[in-house]
Amino acid sequence: MWTAILRAFAPSNPKQISDLIALREYRFSAADLSGCKQRLSELICRDGLPAERFYRFEASPGGSKVTISFYLFDGRRLCPLRIWNRTELYGQVSAGPEWMVDFNGLPPWSAITAVEPHWRLLGPLSGKDSTVGRSARDWNKRSCWVIDPPDVELAPTPSTLPAIQHGPFLPDHGTPGQ
């Protein structure tokens, strides 16, 4: 049995988006990684997750862990990036908010992209320049992934989707500062 945790984040300061605050936490389980990815895909396709947010998805069978992070745009477009817990990044508690986003470079998604259901890679929004999207300035221009809606007959009904569980996080009332 695999357990998955999906955390939603917003920038703590809209002008300095590298520091994040946790808004919500979603927990669910499935028989395998494919089942976890299917549930994540359904949440995104059924508009169960608000767009214009940062997300970190962790799934594990109790041992090793698969972690992917992304920004969800409208239209089910996922922009890969890295979301770090400062303790995870530095090996100890450090100054600043507990969570931070890193836009430099692209995180490895091989563990999740090889699993059904398949997510489709979109071409670069800015042409063929491979350096576009690899900095904090233009991260939202990088090549992204998109999720096609799952087969309606195979997808569970909305009542069987995982319930949203609030952890020790703030209720989701929009982006801070609005």
N, CA and C of each residue as an Amber inpcrd file, in Angstrom:
protein
   534
   0.8460000  -1.1780000   0.0000000   0.0000000   0.0000000   0.0000000
   0.8920000   1.2420000   0.0000000   0.6280000   2.1240000  -0.9250000
   1.3660000   3.3750000  -1.0320000   0.5910000   4.4870000  -0.3460000
   1.3010000   5.3580000   0.3270000   0.7050000   6.5350000   0.9460000
   1.2300000   7.7560000   0.2220000   0.3310000   8.6840000  -0.0750000
   0.7240000   9.9140000  -0.7880000   0.3170000  11.1330000   0.0210000
   1.1750000  12.1360000  -0.0060000   0.8970000  13.4300000   0.6230000
   1.0970000  14.4870000  -0.4520000   0.1070000  15.3300000  -0.6120000
   0.1920000  16.4480000  -1.5460000   0.0180000  17.7200000  -0.7380000
   1.0450000  18.5650000  -0.7420000   0.9860000  19.8290000  -0.0110000
   0.8260000  20.9760000  -0.9950000  -0.0390000  21.9180000  -0.6380000
  -0.2600000  23.1170000  -1.4440000   0.4140000  24.2940000  -0.7610000
   1.0470000  25.1570000  -1.5560000   1.7880000  26.3000000  -1.0390000
   1.4410000  27.5660000  -1.8090000   1.6770000  28.6840000  -1.1610000
   1.5840000  30.0030000  -1.7890000   2.8030000  30.7940000  -1.3360000
   3.2180000  31.7800000  -2.1170000   4.3550000  32.6120000  -1.6990000
   4.0120000  33.3660000  -0.4180000   4.9610000  33.4560000   0.4790000
   4.7250000  34.2250000   1.7070000   4.7320000  35.7160000   1.4100000
   5.3970000  36.1080000   0.3200000   5.4350000  37.5010000  -0.1220000
   5.3370000  37.4860000  -1.6490000   4.2760000  38.0230000  -2.2260000
   4.1150000  37.9790000  -3.6860000   5.2710000  38.6050000  -4.4680000
   6.0410000  39.4950000  -3.8550000   7.1700000  40.1140000  -4.5540000
   8.4390000  39.2760000  -4.4680000   8.4930000  38.3690000  -3.4970000
   9.6560000  37.4960000  -3.3100000   9.1230000  36.0750000  -3.1870000
   8.9120000  35.4150000  -4.3290000   8.1770000  34.1590000  -4.2880000
   8.9990000  32.9340000  -3.9140000  10.2470000  33.0770000  -3.5540000
  11.0420000  31.8980000  -3.2140000  10.6700000  31.3110000  -1.8600000
  10.1000000  32.0900000  -0.9670000   9.6820000  31.5810000   0.3420000
   8.1980000  31.2530000   0.2970000   7.8490000  30.0560000   0.7560000
   6.4870000  29.5650000   0.6710000   5.8720000  29.3280000   2.0390000
   4.5570000  29.4350000   2.0900000   3.8170000  29.0220000   3.2860000
   2.8960000  27.8780000   2.8720000   2.7810000  26.9010000   3.7430000
   1.9140000  25.7560000   3.4730000   0.4650000  26.1630000   3.7070000
  -0.4040000  25.8040000   2.7540000  -1.8200000  26.1380000   2.8520000
  -2.6700000  24.9360000   3.2250000  -2.4680000  23.8410000   2.5350000
  -3.2850000  22.6530000   2.7230000  -2.4490000  21.4040000   2.5310000
  -3.0030000  20.3240000   3.0360000  -2.3750000  19.0270000   2.8450000
  -3.4510000  18.0260000   2.4620000  -3.1870000  17.2600000   1.4230000
  -4.0880000  16.2140000   0.9640000  -3.3820000  14.8840000   1.2060000
  -4.0680000  13.9170000   1.7810000  -3.4930000  12.5870000   2.0120000
  -4.4050000  11.5500000   1.3830000  -3.7950000  10.5820000   0.7240000
  -4.5650000   9.4660000   0.1890000  -3.6440000   8.2730000   0.0380000
  -4.2270000   7.1060000  -0.1940000  -3.4420000   5.8930000  -0.3730000
  -3.9410000   5.1480000  -1.6020000  -3.0880000   4.2930000  -2.1280000
  -3.4100000   3.4910000  -3.3080000  -2.5560000   2.2330000  -3.2570000
  -2.8830000   1.2930000  -4.1180000  -2.1640000   0.0190000  -4.1310000
  -0.7190000   0.1670000  -4.6020000  -0.4630000   1.1410000  -5.4930000
   0.8790000   1.3090000  -6.0380000   1.0840000   2.7610000  -6.4670000
   2.2680000   3.0570000  -7.0080000   2.5730000   4.4160000  -7.4510000
   1.6440000   4.8510000  -8.5760000   1.2890000   3.9340000  -9.4550000
   0.3810000   4.2610000 -10.5420000  -0.9750000   4.7230000  -9.9960000
  -1.4690000   4.0650000  -8.9530000  -2.7280000   4.4670000  -8.3270000
  -2.6360000   5.8440000  -7.6910000  -1.4960000   6.1450000  -7.0720000
  -1.2920000   7.4770000  -6.4810000  -1.2860000   8.5410000  -7.5720000
  -0.5950000   8.2600000  -8.6920000  -0.5360000   9.2250000  -9.7840000
  -1.9110000   9.3890000 -10.4230000  -2.6860000   8.3090000 -10.4920000
  -4.0420000   8.3940000 -11.0370000  -4.8930000   9.3330000 -10.1800000
  -4.8120000   9.2040000  -8.8620000  -5.6030000  10.0800000  -7.9790000
  -5.1630000  11.5260000  -8.0810000  -3.8440000  11.7480000  -8.1630000
  -3.3400000  13.1110000  -8.3400000  -3.8590000  13.6880000  -9.6620000
  -3.8120000  12.9070000 -10.7150000  -4.2970000  13.3550000 -12.0210000
  -5.7850000  13.6970000 -11.9610000  -6.5580000  12.8840000 -11.2760000
  -7.9940000  13.1420000 -11.1600000  -8.2700000  14.4170000 -10.3770000
  -7.5180000  14.6550000  -9.3150000  -7.7000000  15.8970000  -8.5590000
  -7.4490000  17.1140000  -9.4410000  -6.4180000  17.0330000 -10.2720000
  -6.0940000  18.1500000 -11.1540000  -7.1480000  18.2880000 -12.2570000
  -7.5190000  17.1730000 -12.8940000  -8.4660000  17.2290000 -14.0150000
  -9.8700000  17.6180000 -13.5870000 -10.2610000  17.2800000 -12.3920000
 -11.6100000  17.6020000 -11.9200000 -11.6460000  18.9290000 -11.1660000
 -10.5920000  19.7310000 -11.3280000 -10.4920000  21.0310000 -10.6600000
 -10.6010000  20.9080000  -9.1470000 -10.0990000  19.8120000  -8.6090000
 -10.0720000  19.6180000  -7.1630000  -8.9230000  20.3640000  -6.5100000
  -7.9560000  20.7800000  -7.3160000  -6.8180000  21.5480000  -6.8140000
  -6.8690000  22.9360000  -7.4290000  -6.7710000  23.9660000  -6.6220000
  -6.7640000  25.3170000  -7.1830000  -5.5230000  25.5440000  -8.0560000
  -5.7310000  26.1990000  -9.1750000  -4.6080000  26.5650000 -10.0440000
  -3.8810000  27.7570000  -9.4200000  -2.7470000  28.0800000 -10.0130000
  -1.9090000  29.1970000  -9.5530000  -1.3920000  28.9610000  -8.1310000
  -1.0030000  27.7310000  -7.8730000  -0.4320000  27.3310000  -6.5850000
   0.7860000  26.4440000  -6.8360000   1.6340000  26.3510000  -5.8370000
   2.7560000  25.4260000  -5.8320000   2.3130000  24.1500000  -5.1180000
   2.7900000  22.9950000  -5.5980000   2.4360000  21.7150000  -4.9860000
   3.6670000  20.8300000  -4.8680000   3.7050000  20.0570000  -3.7890000
   4.7460000  19.0450000  -3.5950000   4.0320000  17.7340000  -3.3130000
   4.2990000  16.7340000  -4.1580000   3.6800000  15.4160000  -4.0730000
   4.7280000  14.4170000  -3.6200000   4.4340000  13.7070000  -2.5440000
   5.3360000  12.6690000  -2.0310000   4.5440000  11.3800000  -1.9300000
   5.1070000  10.2930000  -2.4320000   4.4590000   8.9930000  -2.3330000
   5.5030000   7.9580000  -1.9550000   5.1110000   7.0210000  -1.0900000
   6.0340000   5.9710000  -0.6830000   5.2630000   4.7370000  -0.2320000
   5.8960000   3.5700000  -0.4040000   5.2840000   2.3350000   0.0770000
   5.7360000   2.0300000   1.5020000   6.2760000   3.0190000   2.1730000
   6.8130000   2.8180000   3.5120000   8.3290000   2.8490000   3.4980000
   8.9400000   2.6940000   2.3420000  10.3920000   2.7130000   2.2070000
  10.8450000   3.9560000   1.4680000  11.4020000   3.7430000   0.2710000
  11.8860000   4.8770000  -0.5110000  10.7180000   5.7710000  -0.9100000
  11.0310000   7.0210000  -1.2140000   9.9990000   8.0200000  -1.4640000
  10.1930000   8.6470000  -2.8330000   9.0730000   8.8420000  -3.5530000
   9.0730000   9.5780000  -4.8090000   8.5710000  10.9740000  -4.4860000
   9.3230000  11.9910000  -4.8820000   8.9290000  13.3690000  -4.6180000
   8.9820000  14.1580000  -5.9220000   7.8830000  14.8320000  -6.2500000
   7.8770000  15.7630000  -7.3750000   7.2190000  17.0440000  -6.9060000
   7.6580000  18.1420000  -7.4570000   7.0810000  19.4410000  -7.1290000
   6.7500000  20.1600000  -8.4270000   5.6850000  20.9610000  -8.3800000
   5.2570000  21.6570000  -9.5870000   4.4180000  22.8640000  -9.2280000
   4.2860000  23.7410000 -10.2120000   3.3620000  24.8580000 -10.1330000
   2.2240000  24.5140000 -11.0690000   0.9870000  24.6450000 -10.6110000
  -0.1790000  24.3170000 -11.4220000  -0.7560000  25.5880000 -12.0190000
  -0.6710000  25.6870000 -13.3550000  -1.2910000  26.7870000 -14.0900000
  -2.7160000  26.3840000 -14.4490000  -3.5010000  27.3390000 -14.9270000
  -4.8080000  27.0010000 -15.4830000  -4.6010000  26.0800000 -16.6800000
  -5.5980000  25.2750000 -16.9960000  -5.4980000  24.3890000 -18.1500000
  -4.7220000  23.1230000 -17.8650000  -4.5470000  22.7600000 -16.5940000
  -3.8670000  21.5260000 -16.1700000  -2.3940000  21.4850000 -16.5970000
  -1.7660000  22.6470000 -16.7550000  -0.3510000  22.7170000 -17.1240000
   0.4820000  22.6940000 -15.8630000   1.4350000  21.7650000 -15.7930000
   2.3080000  21.6020000 -14.6350000   3.7150000  22.0520000 -14.9920000
   4.2610000  22.9640000 -14.2180000   5.6240000  23.4330000 -14.4300000
   6.5160000  22.8040000 -13.3620000   7.4400000  21.9300000 -13.7480000
   8.3110000  21.3060000 -12.7460000   9.2620000  22.3040000 -12.1130000
   9.4540000  22.1580000 -10.8350000  10.4060000  22.9590000 -10.0640000
  10.7460000  22.1700000  -8.8140000  11.4700000  22.7420000  -7.9130000
  11.8150000  22.0540000  -6.6620000  11.2420000  22.8320000  -5.4890000
  10.6520000  22.1120000  -4.5540000  10.2170000  22.7150000  -3.3020000
  10.9670000  21.9900000  -2.1950000  11.6800000  22.7640000  -1.4180000
  12.5130000  22.2140000  -0.3590000  11.9720000  22.6030000   1.0060000
  12.1110000  21.6940000   1.9300000  11.9780000  22.0050000   3.3340000
  13.3830000  22.4380000   3.7450000  13.5180000  23.5480000   4.4390000
  14.8750000  24.0560000   4.7510000  15.7290000  23.0390000   5.4970000
  15.1180000  22.2360000   6.3510000  15.8780000  21.2010000   7.0660000
  16.3920000  20.1640000   6.0800000  15.5730000  19.7980000   5.1220000
  15.9400000  18.8520000   4.0800000  17.1100000  19.3860000   3.2530000
  17.0500000  20.6650000   2.9300000  18.0620000  21.2840000   2.0850000
  19.3910000  21.4880000   2.8100000  19.3230000  21.9980000   4.0240000
  20.5470000  22.3510000   4.7450000  20.9780000  21.3300000   5.7960000
  20.1640000  20.3350000   6.0750000  20.5190000  19.3270000   7.0630000
  20.2790000  19.7620000   8.4940000  19.7700000  20.9520000   8.6770000
  19.4570000  21.4760000  10.0120000  18.4640000  22.6270000   9.8680000
  17.8500000  22.9980000  10.9480000  16.9230000  24.1250000  10.9210000
  17.7110000  25.3870000  10.6000000  17.1880000  26.2050000   9.6990000
  17.8800000  27.4390000   9.3320000  16.8940000  28.5920000   9.3540000
  17.4300000  29.7810000   9.2240000  16.5960000  30.9850000   9.2680000
  15.6640000  31.0360000   8.0620000  14.5320000  31.6400000   8.2490000
  13.5700000  31.8130000   7.1630000  12.4030000  30.8670000   7.2830000
  11.4490000  31.0010000   6.3720000  10.2860000  30.1190000   6.3870000
  10.6980000  28.6510000   6.2300000   9.8390000  27.7630000   6.6610000
  10.1450000  26.3360000   6.6240000  10.2880000  25.7970000   5.1970000
   9.5330000  26.3630000   4.2310000   9.5220000  25.8670000   2.8680000
  10.0330000  26.9270000   1.8970000  10.7060000  26.4800000   0.8330000
  11.2030000  27.3960000  -0.1820000  11.1500000  26.7220000  -1.5510000
  11.0050000  27.5260000  -2.5930000  10.9630000  27.0030000  -3.9500000
  12.2600000  27.3660000  -4.6600000  12.7410000  26.4370000  -5.4800000
  13.9720000  26.6150000  -6.2360000  13.6190000  26.5020000  -7.7190000
  13.8470000  27.5590000  -8.4720000  13.5020000  27.5810000  -9.8910000
  14.6820000  27.2200000 -10.7790000  15.8820000  27.1600000 -10.2280000
  17.0770000  26.9320000 -11.0350000  17.2150000  25.4600000 -11.3960000
  17.3330000  25.1830000 -12.6670000  17.4550000  23.8120000 -13.1310000
  16.1070000  23.1220000 -13.1310000  16.0850000  21.9140000 -13.6130000
  14.8580000  21.1400000 -13.6760000  14.9920000  19.8950000 -12.8000000
  14.0030000  19.6210000 -11.9830000  14.0850000  18.4370000 -11.1300000
  13.8570000  17.1600000 -11.9420000  14.3820000  16.0310000 -11.4810000
  14.1610000  14.7770000 -12.1960000  12.7380000  14.2670000 -11.9620000
  12.0190000  14.0240000 -13.0470000  10.6590000  13.4990000 -12.9460000
  10.5710000  12.0900000 -13.4910000  11.6990000  11.4360000 -13.7380000
  11.6770000  10.1310000 -14.4040000  10.8600000   9.1040000 -13.6290000
  10.8770000   9.1570000 -12.3020000  10.1480000   8.1640000 -11.5090000
   8.6460000   8.2920000 -11.6660000   8.1600000   9.4890000 -11.9240000
   6.7150000   9.6910000 -12.0220000   6.2340000   9.7010000 -13.4690000
   7.0490000  10.1680000 -14.4050000   6.5830000  10.2630000 -15.7940000
   6.4960000   8.8920000 -16.4510000   7.2070000   7.9130000 -15.9590000
   7.1810000   6.5750000 -16.5520000   5.9720000   5.7590000 -16.0880000
   5.2220000   6.2780000 -15.1480000   4.1050000   5.5530000 -14.5510000
   2.7940000   6.0010000 -15.1870000   1.8750000   5.0510000 -15.4050000
   0.5370000   5.3960000 -15.8950000  -0.1980000   6.1780000 -14.8230000
  -1.1020000   7.0770000 -15.1340000  -1.4040000   7.5570000 -16.4710000
  -0.2990000   8.4930000 -16.9590000  -0.1070000   8.5210000 -18.2710000
   0.9620000   9.3490000 -18.8380000   0.5680000  10.8170000 -18.8550000
   1.5370000  11.6490000 -18.5370000   1.3780000  13.0850000 -18.6730000
   2.1240000  13.4640000 -19.9400000   1.6080000  14.4130000 -20.6760000
   2.1470000  14.7920000 -21.9650000   3.0300000  16.0300000 -21.8110000
   4.2220000  15.9800000 -22.3880000   5.1370000  17.1190000 -22.3610000
   4.7470000  18.0980000 -23.4490000   4.5670000  19.3630000 -23.0670000
   4.2780000  20.4180000 -24.0350000   5.5940000  20.9810000 -24.5320000
   5.5840000  21.5110000 -25.7280000   6.7880000  22.1480000 -26.2560000
   7.0910000  23.4070000 -25.4800000   8.3020000  23.8940000 -25.5890000
   8.6580000  25.1270000 -24.8900000   7.7840000  26.2900000 -25.3440000
   7.3800000  27.1200000 -24.4080000   6.5570000  28.2760000 -24.7350000
   7.3640000  29.3470000 -25.4470000   8.6750000  29.2910000 -25.3210000
   9.5140000  30.3610000 -25.8490000  10.3610000  29.9170000 -27.0360000
   9.9720000  28.8820000 -27.7340000  10.7490000  28.4310000 -28.8790000
  11.7160000  27.3260000 -28.5010000  12.8640000  27.3100000 -29.1490000
  13.8010000  26.2040000 -28.9650000  14.9800000  26.5440000 -28.0720000
  14.9660000  27.6730000 -27.4110000  16.0650000  28.0710000 -26.5400000
  16.0200000  27.2320000 -25.2660000  16.9890000  26.3380000 -25.0870000
  16.9810000  25.4170000 -23.9590000  17.3080000  26.0830000 -22.6270000
  17.7830000  27.3260000 -22.6490000  18.1030000  27.9940000 -21.3820000
  16.9020000  28.7360000 -20.8060000  15.8570000  28.9400000 -21.6060000
  14.6760000  29.6490000 -21.1150000  13.9680000  28.7840000 -20.0910000
  13.6180000  29.3920000 -18.9760000  12.9100000  28.6780000 -17.9300000
  13.8060000  28.1060000 -16.8550000  15.0900000  28.3630000 -16.9430000
  16.0090000  27.7980000 -15.9560000  16.4950000  28.8300000 -14.9420000
  15.7250000  29.8860000 -14.7510000  16.0870000  30.8810000 -13.7510000
  14.8400000  31.3490000 -13.0260000  15.0300000  31.9900000 -11.8990000
  13.9070000  32.5020000 -11.1170000  13.1550000  33.5860000 -11.8860000
  13.8190000  34.2390000 -12.8180000  13.1990000  35.3250000 -13.5720000
  12.1840000  34.8210000 -14.5940000  12.4840000  33.7080000 -15.2570000
  11.6010000  33.2470000 -16.3270000  11.1710000  31.7830000 -16.1810000
  11.0630000  31.3110000 -14.9410000  10.7020000  29.9100000 -14.7000000
   9.3600000  29.5290000 -15.3190000   8.4210000  30.4700000 -15.3960000
   7.0870000  30.1560000 -15.9090000   7.0450000  30.0340000 -17.4280000
   8.1910000  30.2040000 -18.1110000   8.2600000  30.0590000 -19.5640000
   8.8170000  28.6910000 -19.9740000   9.1900000  27.8780000 -19.0210000
   9.8330000  26.6130000 -19.3550000   8.8300000  25.6040000 -19.9200000
   9.3730000  24.5510000 -20.4760000   8.5300000  23.4710000 -20.9830000
   7.7530000  22.8880000 -19.8210000   6.4920000  22.5970000 -20.0530000
   5.6290000  22.0840000 -18.9980000   4.9810000  20.7880000 -19.4330000
   4.3220000  20.1680000 -18.4960000   3.5720000  18.9470000 -18.7200000
   2.0980000  19.2800000 -18.6530000   1.2800000  18.4810000 -19.3070000
  -0.1650000  18.6530000 -19.2260000  -0.7860000  17.2840000 -18.9940000
  -1.8800000  17.2830000 -18.2640000  -2.5910000  16.0430000 -17.9800000
  -3.8550000  16.0270000 -18.8210000  -4.0020000  14.9910000 -19.5950000
  -5.2450000  14.8210000 -20.3310000  -6.2650000  14.2190000 -19.3800000
  -7.5170000  14.6190000 -19.4980000  -8.5300000  14.0720000 -18.5870000
  -8.5640000  12.5510000 -18.6500000  -8.7320000  11.8930000 -17.5040000
  -8.7620000  10.4270000 -17.4980000 -10.0420000   9.9100000 -18.1620000
 -10.0070000   8.6590000 -18.5520000 -11.1750000   8.0100000 -19.1340000
 -12.3220000   8.0740000 -18.1330000 -13.4490000   8.6590000 -18.5420000
 -14.5730000   8.8960000 -17.6440000 -15.0850000   7.5980000 -17.0310000
 -15.1090000   6.5190000 -17.8100000 -15.6440000   5.2670000 -17.2980000
 -14.7270000   4.6230000 -16.2670000 -13.4390000   4.8810000 -16.3410000
 -12.4940000   4.2770000 -15.4050000 -12.2650000   5.1290000 -14.1680000
 -12.5300000   6.4120000 -14.2730000 -12.2780000   7.3200000 -13.1520000
 -13.3580000   7.1480000 -12.0870000 -12.9800000   7.2400000 -10.8110000
 -13.9950000   7.1520000  -9.7650000 -14.9040000   8.3660000  -9.7940000
 -16.0620000   8.2180000  -9.2370000 -16.9810000   9.3470000  -9.1500000
 -16.4390000  10.3420000  -8.1480000 -16.8530000  11.6090000  -8.2220000
 -16.3240000  12.6110000  -7.2940000 -16.5010000  12.2380000  -5.8250000
 -17.5320000  11.4900000  -5.4890000 -17.7460000  11.1470000  -4.0850000
 -16.7040000  10.1590000  -3.5680000 -15.9770000   9.4610000  -4.4790000
 -14.9770000   8.5130000  -4.0270000 -13.5650000   9.0880000  -4.0550000
 -13.4370000  10.3410000  -4.4560000 -12.1180000  10.9670000  -4.4210000
 -11.6930000  11.1640000  -2.9780000 -10.3980000  11.2350000  -2.7240000
  -9.9360000  11.3780000  -1.3470000 -10.4420000  12.6750000  -0.7220000
 -10.7970000  12.5800000   0.5260000 -11.2470000  13.7720000   1.2420000
 -10.0460000  14.6670000   1.5120000 -10.2680000  15.9490000   1.4700000
  -9.2000000  16.8950000   1.7860000  -9.0420000  16.9200000   3.2890000
  -7.8270000  16.7000000   3.7360000  -7.5560000  16.7240000   5.1580000
  -6.6930000  17.9330000   5.4580000  -7.1250000  18.7190000   6.3890000
  -6.3300000  19.8730000   6.7910000  -5.3700000  19.4240000   7.8790000
  -4.1080000  19.6820000   7.6540000  -3.1150000  19.3860000   8.6680000
  -2.9040000  20.6310000   9.5030000  -1.7270000  20.7700000  10.0340000
  -1.4350000  21.9530000  10.8380000  -1.1530000  23.1490000   9.9480000
  -1.9480000  23.2910000   8.8710000  -1.7220000  24.3530000   7.9220000
  -2.8620000  25.3410000   7.9580000  -2.6320000  26.4500000   7.3140000
  -3.6370000  27.4980000   7.2430000  -4.7690000  27.0970000   6.3110000
  -5.9850000  27.5490000   6.5600000  -7.0530000  27.3010000   5.5960000
  -6.7370000  28.0490000   4.3040000  -7.2510000  27.5650000   3.1990000
  -6.9680000  28.1400000   1.9070000  -7.9050000  29.3160000   1.6570000
  -7.4130000  30.5240000   1.8390000  -8.2100000  31.7300000   1.6280000
  -7.6090000  32.6010000   0.5380000  -6.9600000  31.9780000  -0.4350000
  -6.3250000  32.7410000  -1.5140000  -4.8790000  33.0280000  -1.1840000
  -4.2340000  33.6640000  -2.0970000  -2.8250000  33.9880000  -1.9390000
  -2.6510000  35.0600000  -0.8800000  -1.6720000  34.8830000   0.0330000
  -1.4420000  35.8980000   1.0610000  -1.2040000  37.2660000   0.4290000
  -1.7090000  38.2760000   1.0450000  -1.5060000  39.6430000   0.5760000
  -2.6050000  40.1300000  -0.3390000  -3.5780000  39.2400000  -0.6490000
  -4.6730000  39.6640000  -1.5250000  -5.8280000  40.1740000  -0.7010000
